[in-house]
Short mmCIF file of C-alpha atoms in Angstrom, two decimals:
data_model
loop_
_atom_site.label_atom_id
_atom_site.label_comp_id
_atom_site.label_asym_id
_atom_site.label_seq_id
_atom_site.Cartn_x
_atom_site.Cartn_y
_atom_site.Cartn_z
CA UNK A 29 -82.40 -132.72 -0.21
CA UNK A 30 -81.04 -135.74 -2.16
CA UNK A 31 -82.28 -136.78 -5.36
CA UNK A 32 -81.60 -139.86 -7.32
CA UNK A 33 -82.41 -139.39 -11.47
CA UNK A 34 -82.99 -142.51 -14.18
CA UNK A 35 -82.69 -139.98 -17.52
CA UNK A 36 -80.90 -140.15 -20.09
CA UNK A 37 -82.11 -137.39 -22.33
CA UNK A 38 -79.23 -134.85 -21.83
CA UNK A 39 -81.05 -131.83 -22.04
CA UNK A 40 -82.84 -133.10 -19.29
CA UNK A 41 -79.79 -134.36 -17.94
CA UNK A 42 -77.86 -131.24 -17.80
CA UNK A 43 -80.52 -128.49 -16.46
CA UNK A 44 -81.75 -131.22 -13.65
CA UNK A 45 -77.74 -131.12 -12.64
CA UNK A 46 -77.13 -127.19 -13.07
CA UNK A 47 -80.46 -126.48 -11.07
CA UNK A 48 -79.64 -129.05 -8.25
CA UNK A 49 -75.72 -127.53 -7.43
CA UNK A 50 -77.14 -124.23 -7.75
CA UNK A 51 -79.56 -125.37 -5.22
CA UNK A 52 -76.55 -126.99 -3.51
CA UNK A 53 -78.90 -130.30 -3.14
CA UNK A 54 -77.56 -133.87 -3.50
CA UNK A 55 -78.20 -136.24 -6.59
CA UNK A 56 -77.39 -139.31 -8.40
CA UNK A 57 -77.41 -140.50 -11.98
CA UNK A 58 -78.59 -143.88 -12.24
CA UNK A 59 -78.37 -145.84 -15.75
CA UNK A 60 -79.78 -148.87 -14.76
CA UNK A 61 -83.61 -149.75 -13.62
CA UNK A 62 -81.41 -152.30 -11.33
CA UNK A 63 -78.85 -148.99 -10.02
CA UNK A 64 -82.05 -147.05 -9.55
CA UNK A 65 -83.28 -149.85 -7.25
CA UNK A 66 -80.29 -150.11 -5.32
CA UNK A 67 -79.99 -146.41 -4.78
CA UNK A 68 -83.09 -145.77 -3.37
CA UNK A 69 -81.71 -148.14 -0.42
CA UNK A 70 -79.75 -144.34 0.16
CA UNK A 71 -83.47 -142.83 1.02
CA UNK A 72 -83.49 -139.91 -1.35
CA UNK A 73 -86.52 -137.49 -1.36
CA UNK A 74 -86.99 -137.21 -4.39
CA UNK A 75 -87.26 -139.74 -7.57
CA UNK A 76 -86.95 -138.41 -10.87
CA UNK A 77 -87.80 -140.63 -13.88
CA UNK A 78 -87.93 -140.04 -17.75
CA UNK A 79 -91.27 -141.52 -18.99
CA UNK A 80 -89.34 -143.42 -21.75
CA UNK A 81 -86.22 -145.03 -20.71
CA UNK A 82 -84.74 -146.86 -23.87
CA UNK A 83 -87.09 -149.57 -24.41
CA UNK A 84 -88.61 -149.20 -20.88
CA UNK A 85 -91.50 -146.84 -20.04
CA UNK A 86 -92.22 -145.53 -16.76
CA UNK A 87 -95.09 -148.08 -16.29
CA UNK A 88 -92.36 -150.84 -16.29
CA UNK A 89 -89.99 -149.20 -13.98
CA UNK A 90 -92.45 -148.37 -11.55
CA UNK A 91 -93.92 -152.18 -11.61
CA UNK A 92 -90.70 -152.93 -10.40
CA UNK A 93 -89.99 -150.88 -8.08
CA UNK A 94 -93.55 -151.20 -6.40
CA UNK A 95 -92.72 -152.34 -3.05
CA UNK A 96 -89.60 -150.10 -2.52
CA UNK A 97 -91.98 -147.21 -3.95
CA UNK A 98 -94.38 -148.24 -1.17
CA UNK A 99 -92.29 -148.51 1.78
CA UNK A 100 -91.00 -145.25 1.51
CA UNK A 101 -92.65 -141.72 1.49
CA UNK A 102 -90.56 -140.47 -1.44
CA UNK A 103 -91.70 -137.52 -4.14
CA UNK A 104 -91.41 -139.20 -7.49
CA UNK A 105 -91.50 -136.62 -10.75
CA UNK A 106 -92.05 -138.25 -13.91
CA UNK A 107 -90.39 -136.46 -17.07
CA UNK A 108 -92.75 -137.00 -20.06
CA UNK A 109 -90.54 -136.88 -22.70
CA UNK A 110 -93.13 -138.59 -25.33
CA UNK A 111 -96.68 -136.85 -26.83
CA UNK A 112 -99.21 -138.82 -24.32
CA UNK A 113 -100.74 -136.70 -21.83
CA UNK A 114 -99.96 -138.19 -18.43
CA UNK A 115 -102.28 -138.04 -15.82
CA UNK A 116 -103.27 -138.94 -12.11
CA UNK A 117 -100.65 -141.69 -12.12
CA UNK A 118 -100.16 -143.51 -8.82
CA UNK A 119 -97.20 -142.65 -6.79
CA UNK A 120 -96.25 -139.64 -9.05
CA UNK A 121 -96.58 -136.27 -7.65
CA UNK A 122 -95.28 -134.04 -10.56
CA UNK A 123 -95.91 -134.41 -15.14
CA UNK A 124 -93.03 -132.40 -16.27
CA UNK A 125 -93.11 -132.37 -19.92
CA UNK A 126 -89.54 -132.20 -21.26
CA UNK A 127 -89.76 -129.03 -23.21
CA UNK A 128 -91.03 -127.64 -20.06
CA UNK A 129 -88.75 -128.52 -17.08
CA UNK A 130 -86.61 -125.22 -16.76
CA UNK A 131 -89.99 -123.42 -15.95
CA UNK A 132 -91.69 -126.52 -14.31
CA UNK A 133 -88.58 -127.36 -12.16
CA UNK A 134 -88.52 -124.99 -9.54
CA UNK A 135 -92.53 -125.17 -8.81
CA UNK A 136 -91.84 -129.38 -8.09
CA UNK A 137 -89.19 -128.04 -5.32
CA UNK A 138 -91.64 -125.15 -4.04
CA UNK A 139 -95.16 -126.86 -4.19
CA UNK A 140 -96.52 -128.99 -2.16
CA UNK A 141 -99.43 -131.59 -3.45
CA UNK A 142 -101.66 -130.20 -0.94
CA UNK A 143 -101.21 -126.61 -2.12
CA UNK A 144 -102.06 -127.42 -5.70
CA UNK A 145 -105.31 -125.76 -6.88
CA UNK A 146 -108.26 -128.07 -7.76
CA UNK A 147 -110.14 -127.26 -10.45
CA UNK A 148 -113.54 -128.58 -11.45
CA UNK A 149 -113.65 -128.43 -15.86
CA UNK A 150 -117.36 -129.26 -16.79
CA UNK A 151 -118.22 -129.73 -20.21
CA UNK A 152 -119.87 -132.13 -22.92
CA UNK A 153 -117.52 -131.02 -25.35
CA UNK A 154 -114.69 -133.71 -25.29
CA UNK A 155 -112.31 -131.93 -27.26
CA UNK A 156 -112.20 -128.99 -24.84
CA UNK A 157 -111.49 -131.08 -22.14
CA UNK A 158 -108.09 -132.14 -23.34
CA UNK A 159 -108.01 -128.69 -24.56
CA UNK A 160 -108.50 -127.34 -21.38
CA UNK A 161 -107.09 -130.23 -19.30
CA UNK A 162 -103.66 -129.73 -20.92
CA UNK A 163 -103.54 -125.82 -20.68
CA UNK A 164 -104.92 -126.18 -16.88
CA UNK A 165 -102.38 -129.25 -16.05
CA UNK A 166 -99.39 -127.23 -17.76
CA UNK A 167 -100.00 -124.49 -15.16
CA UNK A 168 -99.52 -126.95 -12.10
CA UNK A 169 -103.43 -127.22 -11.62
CA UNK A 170 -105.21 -130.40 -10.49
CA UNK A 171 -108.27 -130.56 -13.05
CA UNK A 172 -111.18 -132.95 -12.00
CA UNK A 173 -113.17 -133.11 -15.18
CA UNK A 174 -117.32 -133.80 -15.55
CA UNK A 175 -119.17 -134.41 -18.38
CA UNK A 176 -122.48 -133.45 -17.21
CA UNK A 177 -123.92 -130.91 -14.88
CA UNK A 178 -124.98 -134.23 -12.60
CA UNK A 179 -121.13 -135.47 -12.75
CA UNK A 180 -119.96 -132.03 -12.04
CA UNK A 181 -122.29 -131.38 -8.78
CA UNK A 182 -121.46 -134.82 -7.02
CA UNK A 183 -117.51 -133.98 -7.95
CA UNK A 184 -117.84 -131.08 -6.38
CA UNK A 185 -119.30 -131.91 -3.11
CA UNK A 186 -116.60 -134.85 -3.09
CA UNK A 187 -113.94 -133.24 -4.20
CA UNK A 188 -114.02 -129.36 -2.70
CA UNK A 189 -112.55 -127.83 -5.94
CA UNK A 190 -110.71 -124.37 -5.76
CA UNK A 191 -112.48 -122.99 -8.94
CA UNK A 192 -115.25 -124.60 -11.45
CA UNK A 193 -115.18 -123.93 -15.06
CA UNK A 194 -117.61 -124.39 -17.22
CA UNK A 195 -118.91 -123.75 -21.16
CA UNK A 196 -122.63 -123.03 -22.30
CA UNK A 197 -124.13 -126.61 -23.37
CA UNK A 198 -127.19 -127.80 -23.63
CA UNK A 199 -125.73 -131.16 -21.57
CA UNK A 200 -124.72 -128.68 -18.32
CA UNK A 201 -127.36 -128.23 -15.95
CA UNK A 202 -127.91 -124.60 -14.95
CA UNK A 203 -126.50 -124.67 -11.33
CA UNK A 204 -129.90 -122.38 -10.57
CA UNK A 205 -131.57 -125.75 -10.91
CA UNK A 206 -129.12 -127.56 -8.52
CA UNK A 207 -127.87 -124.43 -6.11
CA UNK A 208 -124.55 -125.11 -4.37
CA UNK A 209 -124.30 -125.61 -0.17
#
């Protein structure tokens, strides 16, 4: 496993470097968006980027890497050092918040995307979902969210969902009404 890293935080920095010699896998530093481009010419498997880069967020360093993104089939984990909640970004495959990597960090190694649970979060209540939707997305689920009962039937006959969660509202439709297959 080699990994190439754009972070500068130190924390960050440090515990991404103990855990990868412990785990006797390969990795870079980059400090440059330009180094980071060049070293992915090295085909690492994994990308690691901090969502904030000085003045560069990971929305700009992703724009330009694009193409080199594209061409290769590389697991990117984005380390969301800031307070936005970051979610169902192309090309990522892992949110780490910062505060969160030494327990987040070994799941990113051990899970793949296919084995992460889907769960469906119905609810008219938009406060719960981020309520919810954070809590769930901190535990390594995938949450699909609906706002209606409607929304929340046609997402789950699309989407196959591990689990559905729901709260009493008069905006849910009783799933008596709508039965599932």
């Amino acid at each position: 496993m080699y990994i190439i890293a754009l972070i500068k935080t130190a924390s960050s920095k440090n515990f991404l470097k103990d855990y990868c010699t412990t785990m006797g896998y390969g990795f870079e530093f980059v400090h440059t968006v330009a180094d980071f481009q060049e070293a992915l010419e090295s085909n690492p498997d994994m990308l690691f980027i901090e969502a904030q880069f000085g003045n560069l967020d990971y929305e700009d360093i992703l724009a330009d890497l694009n193409y080199q993104i594209q061409k290769k089939a590389v697991k990117i984990v984005l380390i969301n050092n800031t307070p936005d909640v970051l979610e169902n970004l192309p090309y990522i495959s892992h949110v780490i918040e910062e505060h969160f990597l030494a327990q987040r960090l070994p799941l990113v190694f051990s899970q793949k995307k296919d084995q992460t649970k889907k769960i469906l979060y119905a609810s008219d209540d938009k406060f719960m979902h981020r309520v919810i939707g954070d809590l769930l997305r901190k535990n390594t689920y995938e949450v699909i969210q609906a706002f209606d009962g409607i929304e929340a039937l046609s997402l789950y006959q699309s989407a196959k969902p591990h689990l559905i969660l729901t709260l009493n509202s008069r905006a849910i439709i009783p799933m008596t009404e709508y039965p599932l297959p």
